[in-house]
mmCIF file of C-alpha atoms and ligand atoms in Angstrom:
data_model
loop_
_atom_site.group_PDB
_atom_site.id
_atom_site.type_symbol
_atom_site.label_atom_id
_atom_site.label_comp_id
_atom_site.label_asym_id
_atom_site.label_seq_id
_atom_site.Cartn_x
_atom_site.Cartn_y
_atom_site.Cartn_z
ATOM 1 C CA UNK T 1 153.233 143.940 -100.187
ATOM 2 C CA UNK T 2 149.811 143.689 -102.244
ATOM 3 C CA UNK T 3 147.318 141.009 -101.664
ATOM 4 C CA UNK T 4 147.954 139.912 -105.422
ATOM 5 C CA UNK T 5 151.711 138.969 -104.653
ATOM 6 C CA UNK T 6 151.027 137.407 -101.642
ATOM 7 C CA UNK T 7 148.561 134.856 -103.397
ATOM 8 C CA UNK T 8 151.014 134.467 -106.134
ATOM 9 C CA UNK T 9 153.788 133.429 -103.760
ATOM 10 C CA UNK T 10 151.443 131.335 -101.709
ATOM 11 C CA UNK T 11 150.395 129.430 -104.940
ATOM 12 C CA UNK T 12 154.326 129.187 -105.619
ATOM 13 C CA UNK T 13 154.961 127.428 -102.290
ATOM 14 C CA UNK T 14 152.100 125.067 -103.006
ATOM 15 C CA UNK T 15 153.203 124.067 -106.185
ATOM 16 C CA UNK T 16 156.865 123.578 -105.081
ATOM 17 C CA UNK T 17 155.650 121.363 -102.041
ATOM 18 C CA UNK T 18 153.291 119.212 -104.271
ATOM 19 C CA UNK T 19 156.095 118.689 -106.643
ATOM 20 C CA UNK T 20 158.569 117.448 -104.161
ATOM 21 C CA UNK T 21 155.558 115.328 -102.579
ATOM 22 C CA UNK T 22 155.324 114.158 -106.292
ATOM 23 C CA UNK T 23 158.794 113.109 -106.778
ATOM 24 C CA UNK T 24 159.546 111.099 -103.115
ATOM 25 C CA UNK T 25 155.735 110.396 -101.775
ATOM 26 C CA UNK T 26 155.384 106.627 -100.613
ATOM 27 C CA UNK T 27 151.882 105.324 -100.576
ATOM 28 C CA UNK T 28 150.421 104.351 -97.061
ATOM 29 C CA UNK T 29 151.523 100.603 -97.526
ATOM 30 C CA UNK T 30 154.859 101.238 -98.934
ATOM 31 C CA UNK T 31 155.254 103.524 -95.861
ATOM 32 C CA UNK T 32 154.642 100.477 -93.608
ATOM 33 C CA UNK T 33 156.969 98.270 -95.661
ATOM 34 C CA UNK T 34 159.604 100.894 -95.672
ATOM 35 C CA UNK T 35 159.499 101.236 -91.795
ATOM 36 C CA UNK T 36 159.473 97.605 -91.375
ATOM 37 C CA UNK T 37 162.549 96.929 -93.789
ATOM 38 C CA UNK T 38 164.485 99.593 -92.324
ATOM 39 C CA UNK T 39 164.174 98.577 -88.742
ATOM 40 C CA UNK T 40 164.629 95.051 -90.060
ATOM 41 C CA UNK T 41 168.110 96.282 -91.366
ATOM 42 C CA UNK T 42 169.063 97.901 -87.972
ATOM 43 C CA UNK T 43 168.301 94.965 -85.902
ATOM 44 C CA UNK T 44 170.050 92.408 -88.239
ATOM 45 C CA UNK T 45 173.010 94.719 -88.241
ATOM 46 C CA UNK T 46 173.170 95.870 -84.632
ATOM 47 C CA UNK T 47 176.258 93.968 -84.024
ATOM 48 C CA UNK T 48 178.334 96.584 -85.772
ATOM 49 C CA UNK T 49 175.717 98.961 -86.580
ATOM 50 C CA UNK T 50 177.438 100.438 -89.748
ATOM 51 C CA UNK T 51 174.245 99.907 -91.872
ATOM 52 C CA UNK T 52 172.760 103.227 -91.180
ATOM 53 C CA UNK T 53 175.488 105.119 -93.009
ATOM 54 C CA UNK T 54 174.539 102.958 -96.141
ATOM 55 C CA UNK T 55 171.048 103.683 -96.190
ATOM 56 C CA UNK T 56 169.442 106.460 -98.136
ATOM 57 C CA UNK T 57 165.753 106.999 -97.783
ATOM 58 C CA UNK T 58 163.728 109.660 -99.661
ATOM 59 C CA UNK T 59 164.446 111.553 -96.528
ATOM 60 C CA UNK T 60 168.076 111.974 -96.886
ATOM 61 C CA UNK T 61 169.720 114.721 -98.588
ATOM 62 C CA UNK T 62 171.847 111.943 -100.326
ATOM 63 C CA UNK T 63 168.818 110.115 -101.991
ATOM 64 C CA UNK T 64 168.252 112.250 -104.979
ATOM 65 C CA UNK T 65 172.157 112.299 -106.084
ATOM 66 C CA UNK T 66 172.650 108.869 -105.182
ATOM 67 C CA UNK T 67 169.532 107.930 -107.296
ATOM 68 C CA UNK T 68 170.382 109.967 -110.460
ATOM 69 C CA UNK T 69 174.305 109.658 -110.836
ATOM 70 C CA UNK T 70 173.883 106.619 -112.715
ATOM 71 C CA UNK T 71 170.603 107.080 -114.490
ATOM 72 C CA UNK T 72 172.221 107.320 -117.758
ATOM 73 C CA UNK T 73 168.723 107.310 -119.916
ATOM 74 C CA UNK T 74 167.770 110.796 -119.000
ATOM 75 C CA UNK T 75 163.973 110.073 -119.508
ATOM 76 C CA UNK T 76 164.052 108.045 -116.236
ATOM 77 C CA UNK T 77 164.961 111.320 -114.154
ATOM 78 C CA UNK T 78 161.554 112.529 -114.003
ATOM 79 C CA UNK T 79 159.545 112.762 -110.813
ATOM 80 C CA UNK T 80 156.916 110.439 -112.344
ATOM 81 C CA UNK T 81 159.273 107.596 -112.537
ATOM 82 C CA UNK T 82 158.676 105.192 -109.863
ATOM 83 C CA UNK T 83 161.334 105.378 -106.801
ATOM 84 C CA UNK T 84 162.442 102.972 -104.558
ATOM 85 C CA UNK T 85 161.895 103.116 -100.927
ATOM 86 C CA UNK T 86 165.408 103.026 -100.219
ATOM 87 C CA UNK T 87 168.848 102.728 -101.832
ATOM 88 C CA UNK T 88 171.374 100.599 -100.081
ATOM 89 C CA UNK T 89 175.226 101.036 -100.914
ATOM 90 C CA UNK T 90 176.773 97.824 -99.173
ATOM 91 C CA UNK T 91 180.362 98.020 -98.122
ATOM 92 C CA UNK T 92 180.581 94.345 -96.890
ATOM 93 C CA UNK T 93 178.975 90.867 -97.527
ATOM 94 C CA UNK T 94 177.019 90.988 -94.388
ATOM 95 C CA UNK T 95 175.338 94.454 -95.684
ATOM 96 C CA UNK T 96 174.197 92.387 -98.612
ATOM 97 C CA UNK T 97 173.053 89.463 -96.710
ATOM 98 C CA UNK T 98 171.134 91.625 -94.310
ATOM 99 C CA UNK T 99 169.251 93.540 -97.308
ATOM 100 C CA UNK T 100 168.425 90.153 -99.199
ATOM 101 C CA UNK T 101 166.958 88.957 -95.547
ATOM 102 C CA UNK T 102 165.033 91.914 -94.986
ATOM 103 C CA UNK T 103 163.903 92.681 -98.363
ATOM 104 C CA UNK T 104 162.453 89.154 -98.787
ATOM 105 C CA UNK T 105 160.686 89.243 -95.166
ATOM 106 C CA UNK T 106 158.771 92.339 -95.840
ATOM 107 C CA UNK T 107 158.111 91.402 -99.742
ATOM 108 C CA UNK T 108 160.031 93.961 -101.467
ATOM 109 C CA UNK T 109 161.685 93.564 -104.767
ATOM 110 C CA UNK T 110 165.651 94.228 -104.860
ATOM 111 C CA UNK T 111 166.955 95.847 -107.911
ATOM 112 C CA UNK T 112 170.678 95.611 -108.380
ATOM 113 C CA UNK T 113 172.005 98.861 -109.769
ATOM 114 C CA UNK T 114 173.654 98.732 -113.360
ATOM 115 C CA UNK T 115 175.012 101.010 -115.881
ATOM 116 C CA UNK T 116 174.915 102.303 -119.032
ATOM 117 C CA UNK T 117 173.266 99.617 -121.033
ATOM 118 C CA UNK T 118 170.300 99.848 -118.957
ATOM 119 C CA UNK T 119 168.299 101.079 -121.424
ATOM 120 C CA UNK T 120 164.947 100.273 -119.760
ATOM 121 C CA UNK T 121 165.814 101.579 -116.062
ATOM 122 C CA UNK T 122 165.186 97.838 -115.165
ATOM 123 C CA UNK T 123 168.038 98.030 -112.353
ATOM 124 C CA UNK T 124 166.465 101.057 -110.874
ATOM 125 C CA UNK T 125 162.541 101.317 -111.582
ATOM 126 C CA UNK T 126 159.866 98.805 -110.404
ATOM 127 C CA UNK T 127 156.266 99.147 -110.835
ATOM 128 C CA UNK T 128 155.811 97.329 -107.125
ATOM 129 C CA UNK T 129 157.527 98.671 -103.966
ATOM 130 C CA UNK T 130 161.252 98.113 -104.297
ATOM 131 C CA UNK T 131 164.819 98.947 -102.852
ATOM 132 C CA UNK T 132 168.173 99.344 -104.914
ATOM 133 C CA UNK T 133 171.206 97.668 -104.010
ATOM 134 C CA UNK T 134 174.064 100.134 -105.483
ATOM 135 C CA UNK T 135 177.274 98.051 -105.463
ATOM 136 C CA UNK T 136 179.756 100.654 -106.530
ATOM 137 C CA UNK T 137 181.364 101.050 -102.833
ATOM 138 C CA UNK T 138 181.345 97.508 -102.266
ATOM 139 C CA UNK T 139 184.845 95.867 -102.033
ATOM 140 C CA UNK T 140 185.741 92.360 -101.529
ATOM 141 C CA UNK T 141 190.537 93.626 -99.337
ATOM 142 C CA UNK T 142 188.210 94.239 -95.943
ATOM 143 C CA UNK T 143 185.162 93.064 -93.897
ATOM 144 C CA UNK T 144 184.303 95.051 -90.736
ATOM 145 C CA UNK T 145 185.773 93.914 -87.559
ATOM 146 C CA UNK T 146 187.765 91.218 -89.233
ATOM 147 C CA UNK T 147 191.156 91.892 -89.859
ATOM 148 C CA UNK T 148 192.116 90.610 -93.777
ATOM 149 C CA UNK T 149 195.095 91.374 -95.895
ATOM 150 C CA UNK T 150 195.555 90.646 -99.411
ATOM 151 C CA UNK T 151 198.446 88.341 -99.860
ATOM 152 C CA UNK T 152 200.062 88.148 -103.009
ATOM 153 C CA UNK T 153 202.602 85.201 -104.111
ATOM 154 C CA UNK T 154 204.689 86.632 -106.908
ATOM 155 C CA UNK T 155 207.586 84.085 -108.194
ATOM 156 C CA UNK T 156 210.080 83.765 -110.996
ATOM 157 C CA UNK T 157 211.395 80.511 -112.303
ATOM 158 C CA UNK T 158 214.375 80.770 -114.384
ATOM 159 C CA UNK T 159 213.373 77.785 -116.869
ATOM 160 C CA UNK T 160 210.594 76.065 -118.764
ATOM 161 C CA UNK T 161 206.853 76.259 -117.420
ATOM 162 C CA UNK T 162 206.621 72.171 -117.311
ATOM 163 C CA UNK T 163 209.594 71.751 -115.514
ATOM 164 C CA UNK T 164 208.421 74.756 -112.744
ATOM 165 C CA UNK T 165 204.947 72.917 -112.625
ATOM 166 C CA UNK T 166 206.599 69.833 -111.492
ATOM 167 C CA UNK T 167 208.555 71.465 -109.008
ATOM 168 C CA UNK T 168 205.306 72.954 -107.493
ATOM 169 C CA UNK T 169 203.385 70.092 -107.698
ATOM 170 C CA UNK T 170 206.073 68.098 -105.622
ATOM 171 C CA UNK T 171 207.102 70.780 -103.320
ATOM 172 C CA UNK T 172 203.590 72.958 -102.889
ATOM 173 C CA UNK T 173 200.758 70.574 -103.899
ATOM 174 C CA UNK T 174 198.416 72.710 -101.824
ATOM 175 C CA UNK T 175 198.741 75.738 -104.111
ATOM 176 C CA UNK T 176 197.193 73.888 -106.854
ATOM 177 C CA UNK T 177 199.191 75.793 -109.575
ATOM 178 C CA UNK T 178 198.414 75.283 -113.201
ATOM 179 C CA UNK T 179 199.696 76.699 -116.464
ATOM 180 C CA UNK T 180 197.055 79.330 -116.194
ATOM 181 C CA UNK T 181 198.574 80.994 -113.142
ATOM 182 C CA UNK T 182 202.074 81.270 -115.342
ATOM 183 C CA UNK T 183 203.251 83.724 -117.693
ATOM 184 C CA UNK T 184 206.073 82.731 -120.013
ATOM 185 C CA UNK T 185 207.907 86.130 -120.253
ATOM 186 C CA UNK T 186 211.566 87.055 -121.302
ATOM 187 C CA UNK T 187 213.677 87.654 -118.206
ATOM 188 C CA UNK T 188 214.061 91.230 -118.372
ATOM 189 C CA UNK T 189 210.148 91.554 -118.428
ATOM 190 C CA UNK T 190 210.197 90.408 -114.491
ATOM 191 C CA UNK T 191 211.084 93.840 -113.910
ATOM 192 C CA UNK T 192 207.971 95.529 -114.692
ATOM 193 C CA UNK T 193 206.140 92.405 -113.641
ATOM 194 C CA UNK T 194 207.809 92.849 -110.129
ATOM 195 C CA UNK T 195 206.580 96.263 -110.021
ATOM 196 C CA UNK T 196 202.820 95.674 -111.027
ATOM 197 C CA UNK T 197 203.376 97.016 -114.309
ATOM 198 C CA UNK T 198 202.247 95.577 -117.804
ATOM 199 C CA UNK T 199 205.194 93.629 -119.048
ATOM 200 C CA UNK T 200 204.570 94.198 -122.767
ATOM 201 C CA UNK T 201 205.850 97.692 -122.082
ATOM 202 C CA UNK T 202 207.564 99.712 -124.859
ATOM 203 C CA UNK T 203 211.440 99.488 -125.017
ATOM 204 C CA UNK T 204 211.293 103.047 -123.458
ATOM 205 C CA UNK T 205 209.808 101.797 -119.898
ATOM 206 C CA UNK T 206 213.124 99.459 -119.750
ATOM 207 C CA UNK T 207 215.498 102.183 -120.982
ATOM 208 C CA UNK T 208 213.785 105.322 -118.712
ATOM 209 C CA UNK T 209 215.647 106.227 -115.658
ATOM 210 C CA UNK T 210 212.351 107.972 -114.432
ATOM 211 C CA UNK T 211 210.419 105.623 -112.304
ATOM 212 C CA UNK T 212 206.786 104.664 -113.147
ATOM 213 C CA UNK T 213 205.224 105.975 -109.974
ATOM 214 C CA UNK T 214 206.132 107.573 -106.370
ATOM 215 C CA UNK T 215 205.044 107.898 -103.204
ATOM 216 C CA UNK T 216 205.776 109.038 -99.872
ATOM 217 C CA UNK T 217 206.537 106.075 -97.455
ATOM 218 C CA UNK T 218 208.430 104.976 -94.647
ATOM 219 C CA UNK T 219 210.022 101.434 -94.337
ATOM 220 C CA UNK T 220 212.421 98.996 -92.358
ATOM 221 C CA UNK T 221 213.864 95.894 -92.956
ATOM 222 C CA UNK T 222 214.463 92.575 -91.319
ATOM 223 C CA UNK T 223 215.903 89.226 -91.775
ATOM 224 C CA UNK T 224 214.403 85.778 -90.957
ATOM 225 C CA UNK T 225 215.988 82.695 -90.008
ATOM 226 C CA UNK T 226 213.490 80.783 -87.957
ATOM 227 C CA UNK T 227 209.592 80.591 -89.352
ATOM 228 C CA UNK T 228 207.380 83.011 -87.728
ATOM 229 C CA UNK T 229 204.632 81.164 -85.776
ATOM 230 C CA UNK T 230 200.911 81.411 -86.469
ATOM 231 C CA UNK T 231 200.380 83.739 -83.742
ATOM 232 C CA UNK T 232 202.955 86.146 -84.738
ATOM 233 C CA UNK T 233 201.471 86.269 -88.205
ATOM 234 C CA UNK T 234 198.095 86.711 -86.821
ATOM 235 C CA UNK T 235 199.518 89.804 -84.580
ATOM 236 C CA UNK T 236 200.983 91.271 -87.919
ATOM 237 C CA UNK T 237 197.815 90.904 -89.721
ATOM 238 C CA UNK T 238 196.105 92.641 -86.798
ATOM 239 C CA UNK T 239 198.469 95.344 -87.289
ATOM 240 C CA UNK T 240 198.373 95.716 -90.875
ATOM 241 C CA UNK T 241 194.334 95.716 -91.192
ATOM 242 C CA UNK T 242 194.763 98.944 -88.781
ATOM 243 C CA UNK T 243 195.675 101.078 -91.833
ATOM 244 C CA UNK T 244 193.209 101.782 -94.770
ATOM 245 C CA UNK T 245 193.544 99.349 -97.590
ATOM 246 C CA UNK T 246 196.573 99.393 -99.553
ATOM 247 C CA UNK T 247 198.463 101.877 -96.935
ATOM 248 C CA UNK T 248 200.367 99.408 -95.349
ATOM 249 C CA UNK T 249 202.696 96.542 -97.109
ATOM 250 C CA UNK T 250 204.911 93.744 -95.877
ATOM 251 C CA UNK T 251 207.195 92.072 -98.543
ATOM 252 C CA UNK T 252 208.792 88.730 -97.727
ATOM 253 C CA UNK T 253 211.464 88.221 -100.287
ATOM 254 C CA UNK T 254 213.213 84.799 -100.330
ATOM 255 C CA UNK T 255 216.731 85.278 -99.638
ATOM 256 C CA UNK T 256 219.428 82.842 -98.675
ATOM 257 C CA UNK T 257 220.185 79.265 -99.474
ATOM 258 C CA UNK T 258 221.958 78.096 -102.715
ATOM 259 C CA UNK T 259 225.025 80.210 -103.726
ATOM 260 C CA UNK T 260 224.260 82.738 -101.429
ATOM 261 C CA UNK T 261 224.716 80.735 -98.373
ATOM 262 C CA UNK T 262 227.458 79.017 -99.980
ATOM 263 C CA UNK T 263 229.945 82.218 -99.799
ATOM 264 C CA UNK T 264 231.178 82.779 -96.475
ATOM 265 C CA UNK T 265 229.691 86.043 -94.392
ATOM 266 C CA UNK T 266 233.150 87.561 -94.054
ATOM 267 C CA UNK T 267 234.006 87.272 -98.081
ATOM 268 C CA UNK T 268 231.953 90.476 -98.938
ATOM 269 C CA UNK T 269 230.910 93.346 -96.666
ATOM 270 C CA UNK T 270 227.434 91.751 -96.687
ATOM 271 C CA UNK T 271 226.753 89.533 -94.183
ATOM 272 C CA UNK T 272 223.269 88.305 -94.299
ATOM 273 C CA UNK T 273 223.545 85.125 -96.460
ATOM 274 C CA UNK T 274 221.837 82.643 -94.254
ATOM 275 C CA UNK T 275 218.751 84.305 -93.613
ATOM 276 C CA UNK T 276 216.037 82.490 -95.322
ATOM 277 C CA UNK T 277 213.484 85.465 -96.004
ATOM 278 C CA UNK T 278 214.178 89.485 -96.031
ATOM 279 C CA UNK T 279 211.192 91.258 -94.704
ATOM 280 C CA UNK T 280 210.339 94.818 -95.672
ATOM 281 C CA UNK T 281 207.798 96.765 -93.698
ATOM 282 C CA UNK T 282 206.332 99.615 -94.935
ATOM 283 C CA UNK T 283 203.562 102.311 -95.086
ATOM 284 C CA UNK T 284 202.625 105.142 -97.474
ATOM 285 C CA UNK T 285 200.679 108.052 -97.620
ATOM 286 C CA UNK T 286 199.879 111.143 -99.896
ATOM 287 C CA UNK T 287 202.026 114.094 -98.957
ATOM 288 C CA UNK T 288 200.652 117.579 -98.865
ATOM 289 C CA UNK T 289 200.003 118.687 -102.356
ATOM 290 C CA UNK T 290 201.049 122.242 -101.683
ATOM 291 C CA UNK T 291 204.262 122.178 -100.425
ATOM 292 C CA UNK T 292 204.766 117.933 -100.063
ATOM 293 C CA UNK T 293 205.457 118.605 -96.685
ATOM 294 C CA UNK T 294 205.003 115.907 -93.870
ATOM 295 C CA UNK T 295 201.579 116.091 -92.349
ATOM 296 C CA UNK T 296 199.814 114.488 -89.428
ATOM 297 C CA UNK T 297 199.220 111.522 -91.217
ATOM 298 C CA UNK T 298 202.885 111.163 -92.459
ATOM 299 C CA UNK T 299 203.813 111.130 -88.570
ATOM 300 C CA UNK T 300 201.132 108.524 -88.011
ATOM 301 C CA UNK T 301 202.394 106.492 -90.529
ATOM 302 C CA UNK T 302 206.231 106.614 -89.510
ATOM 303 C CA UNK T 303 204.803 105.934 -85.759
ATOM 304 C CA UNK T 304 202.871 102.876 -87.215
ATOM 305 C CA UNK T 305 205.781 101.499 -89.014
ATOM 306 C CA UNK T 306 207.854 101.579 -85.737
ATOM 307 C CA UNK T 307 205.085 99.945 -84.090
ATOM 308 C CA UNK T 308 204.810 96.863 -86.739
ATOM 309 C CA UNK T 309 208.684 96.740 -86.490
ATOM 310 C CA UNK T 310 208.222 96.365 -82.844
ATOM 311 C CA UNK T 311 205.903 93.402 -83.377
ATOM 312 C CA UNK T 312 207.919 91.773 -86.000
ATOM 313 C CA UNK T 313 211.194 92.107 -83.530
ATOM 314 C CA UNK T 314 209.808 89.251 -81.728
ATOM 315 C CA UNK T 315 210.051 86.819 -84.426
ATOM 316 C CA UNK T 316 212.952 87.763 -86.428
ATOM 317 C CA UNK T 317 217.035 87.609 -86.353
ATOM 318 C CA UNK T 318 217.958 89.344 -83.069
ATOM 319 C CA UNK T 319 220.954 89.776 -80.951
ATOM 320 C CA UNK T 320 221.887 91.946 -83.063
ATOM 321 C CA UNK T 321 218.708 92.632 -84.985
ATOM 322 C CA UNK T 322 219.390 92.759 -88.560
ATOM 323 C CA UNK T 323 218.782 95.141 -91.165
ATOM 324 C CA UNK T 324 219.197 95.515 -94.830
ATOM 325 C CA UNK T 325 221.929 98.188 -95.557
ATOM 326 C CA UNK T 326 220.437 99.039 -98.827
ATOM 327 C CA UNK T 327 217.047 100.161 -97.122
ATOM 328 C CA UNK T 328 218.533 102.862 -95.059
ATOM 329 C CA UNK T 329 217.047 103.474 -91.683
ATOM 330 C CA UNK T 330 218.049 106.403 -89.860
ATOM 331 C CA UNK T 331 215.947 105.309 -86.859
ATOM 332 C CA UNK T 332 218.897 102.886 -85.736
ATOM 333 C CA UNK T 333 221.189 105.946 -85.469
ATOM 334 C CA UNK T 334 223.635 108.378 -87.271
ATOM 335 C CA UNK T 335 226.678 110.055 -87.084
ATOM 336 C CA UNK T 336 227.165 113.328 -85.452
ATOM 337 C CA UNK T 337 226.619 116.000 -88.036
ATOM 338 C CA UNK T 338 229.904 117.750 -86.552
ATOM 339 C CA UNK T 339 232.632 116.513 -84.811
ATOM 340 C CA UNK T 340 233.520 112.965 -84.258
ATOM 341 C CA UNK T 341 231.051 109.845 -84.408
ATOM 342 C CA UNK T 342 232.560 107.139 -81.703
ATOM 343 C CA UNK T 343 232.761 103.605 -82.724
ATOM 344 C CA UNK T 344 230.214 102.596 -80.236
ATOM 345 C CA UNK T 345 227.778 105.023 -81.656
ATOM 346 C CA UNK T 346 228.435 103.943 -85.346
ATOM 347 C CA UNK T 347 228.043 100.308 -84.165
ATOM 348 C CA UNK T 348 224.408 101.359 -83.766
ATOM 349 C CA UNK T 349 223.659 101.135 -87.397
ATOM 350 C CA UNK T 350 226.906 99.393 -88.412
ATOM 351 C CA UNK T 351 226.242 96.108 -86.579
ATOM 352 C CA UNK T 352 222.586 95.658 -87.848
ATOM 353 C CA UNK T 353 223.860 96.312 -91.294
ATOM 354 C CA UNK T 354 227.350 94.450 -91.290
ATOM 355 C CA UNK T 355 227.597 92.466 -88.245
ATOM 356 C CA UNK T 356 231.010 91.075 -87.915
ATOM 357 C CA UNK T 357 232.443 92.493 -90.878
ATOM 358 C CA UNK T 358 231.784 96.137 -89.261
ATOM 359 C CA UNK T 359 235.126 96.135 -87.586
ATOM 360 C CA UNK T 360 237.107 94.805 -90.493
ATOM 361 C CA UNK T 361 235.281 97.825 -92.784
ATOM 362 C CA UNK T 362 236.193 100.594 -90.347
ATOM 363 C CA UNK T 363 239.826 99.274 -90.475
ATOM 364 C CA UNK T 364 239.463 99.825 -94.226
ATOM 365 C CA UNK T 365 237.927 103.141 -93.985
ATOM 366 C CA UNK T 366 240.615 104.256 -91.711
ATOM 367 C CA UNK T 367 243.329 103.285 -94.162
ATOM 368 C CA UNK T 368 241.754 104.791 -97.347
ATOM 369 C CA UNK T 369 240.042 107.815 -95.823
ATOM 370 C CA UNK T 370 241.866 109.013 -93.005
ATOM 371 C CA UNK T 371 240.296 112.377 -93.365
ATOM 372 C CA UNK T 372 237.032 111.250 -93.626
ATOM 373 C CA UNK T 373 236.118 112.869 -96.880
ATOM 374 C CA UNK T 374 233.688 110.323 -97.810
ATOM 375 C CA UNK T 375 231.410 110.758 -95.054
ATOM 376 C CA UNK T 376 227.327 111.156 -94.569
ATOM 377 C CA UNK T 377 224.769 110.161 -91.658
ATOM 378 C CA UNK T 378 225.579 106.449 -91.763
ATOM 379 C CA UNK T 379 229.457 106.265 -93.091
ATOM 380 C CA UNK T 380 232.353 104.494 -91.369
ATOM 381 C CA UNK T 381 233.832 106.463 -88.428
ATOM 382 C CA UNK T 382 237.635 107.332 -88.447
ATOM 383 C CA UNK T 383 239.121 106.464 -85.359
ATOM 384 C CA UNK T 384 240.830 108.699 -83.076
ATOM 385 C CA UNK T 385 244.503 109.197 -83.960
ATOM 386 C CA UNK T 386 246.915 106.664 -82.967
ATOM 387 C CA UNK T 387 243.968 104.613 -81.293
ATOM 388 C CA UNK T 388 243.214 101.226 -82.416
ATOM 389 C CA UNK T 389 239.767 99.216 -82.690
HETATM 390 C C1 NAG P 401 169.582 108.931 -93.671
HETATM 391 O O1 NAG P 401 169.158 109.785 -92.352
HETATM 392 C C2 NAG P 401 169.181 108.571 -91.519
HETATM 393 C C3 NAG P 401 168.435 109.132 -90.315
HETATM 394 O O2 NAG P 401 168.505 110.702 -89.804
HETATM 395 C C4 NAG P 401 170.531 108.506 -90.618
HETATM 396 O O3 NAG P 401 170.778 107.599 -89.605
HETATM 397 C C5 NAG P 401 171.356 107.889 -91.998
HETATM 398 O O4 NAG P 401 172.773 107.833 -91.563
HETATM 399 C C6 NAG P 401 171.152 108.897 -93.133
HETATM 400 N N1 NAG P 401 172.252 108.180 -94.342
HETATM 401 C C7 NAG P 401 172.971 108.429 -94.985
HETATM 402 C C8 NAG P 401 173.553 107.729 -95.995
HETATM 403 O O5 NAG P 401 173.526 109.424 -94.489
HETATM 404 C C1 NAG P 402 180.816 105.792 -101.706
HETATM 405 O O1 NAG P 402 182.202 105.924 -100.886
HETATM 406 C C2 NAG P 402 182.347 107.303 -100.766
HETATM 407 C C3 NAG P 402 183.740 107.472 -99.871
HETATM 408 O O2 NAG P 402 183.238 107.266 -98.721
HETATM 409 C C4 NAG P 402 181.501 108.329 -100.926
HETATM 410 O O3 NAG P 402 181.765 109.662 -100.796
HETATM 411 C C5 NAG P 402 180.056 108.285 -101.621
HETATM 412 O O4 NAG P 402 179.104 108.929 -101.527
HETATM 413 C C6 NAG P 402 180.015 106.744 -101.541
HETATM 414 N N1 NAG P 402 178.866 106.629 -102.701
HETATM 415 C C7 NAG P 402 177.608 106.069 -102.390
HETATM 416 C C8 NAG P 402 176.909 105.707 -103.683
HETATM 417 O O5 NAG P 402 177.221 105.969 -101.129
#
């Protein structure tokens, strides 16, 4: 290699180094401030120690991309634009508290990142030493270490809003429901409302047989006759907080009472008329996009649902434990694919679904379908010839 070439290369290298130094250099006093600030963040957050994952300093490779991603006025992308000593992307309230505390203590300005209307770069540029608080990853459904759950009370009252408010005022004054919390809609509009869909949907929404959304899930049901004690609710919330937000769900549907309870359990096949609440415990996941197959995640979520079901089991109707027949659950038991299924075997799912009506329904089955044409995994079994229940 000629001397000339080597010189050229050397100059280029120098040029590149100088460039990056201009881009992210900190003045000496800033350097001290930065060190003090960073160690303050670590110290204040030592309990859960999650803060290091949300600190981006000029030394982190993520710094440039996190800084540049929301710069919408490209004149401020230049290396001459003053850079923060750090960017913090808080995920919890305590991260924010820590940032404010330490920023104040070490005389740093804090700029809170804003969006496209920031013509002057006011939210990410300062002429004095500063750091940026970028809230894009902050969410208010979970705080580290603290089990939390989003609780939605959705209800429907068939009548006028004033009538409803009077009832709520009398029965649940602690909820402080006002007219503003209510939507006056047509009865049919409750369907999309219940599915968290806009109820101003066009007519096609109501006539379409295609659901607005689908997902992979596993779910189990229970019936509640007695209130769940606070300690039980805590256990349930702890379990729910194990999964990522919105992957677990528990529905409590007001059930019995009124006309439901007036009809005797033996009057129709459906027996669960006295339960005050029907519970639905579920978890969902995203299936493998290539083939929709179950994955480790699917297996883990199914296992999780069973564990939740076990916890709930201490507080719900038991002996026998009840289950909603419209929410099939093969874990209760299934019929033999080939050959006879015994009554004892079928009782495993039959009693939870139908309680004392099970025997009567088996008799009906034997009368109308002795050849067992109408069969599936949980259909009533036929009795062996000449036998009786
Ligand atoms: C930035 O680098 C530090 C030191 O290597 C590290 O602890 C921290 O987790 C990094 N930050 C991010 C957001 O990766
Ligand atoms: C926000 O979180 C996502 C997912 O964890 C991550 O990929 C992204 O880099 C984070 N953004 C910032 C600005 O830290």
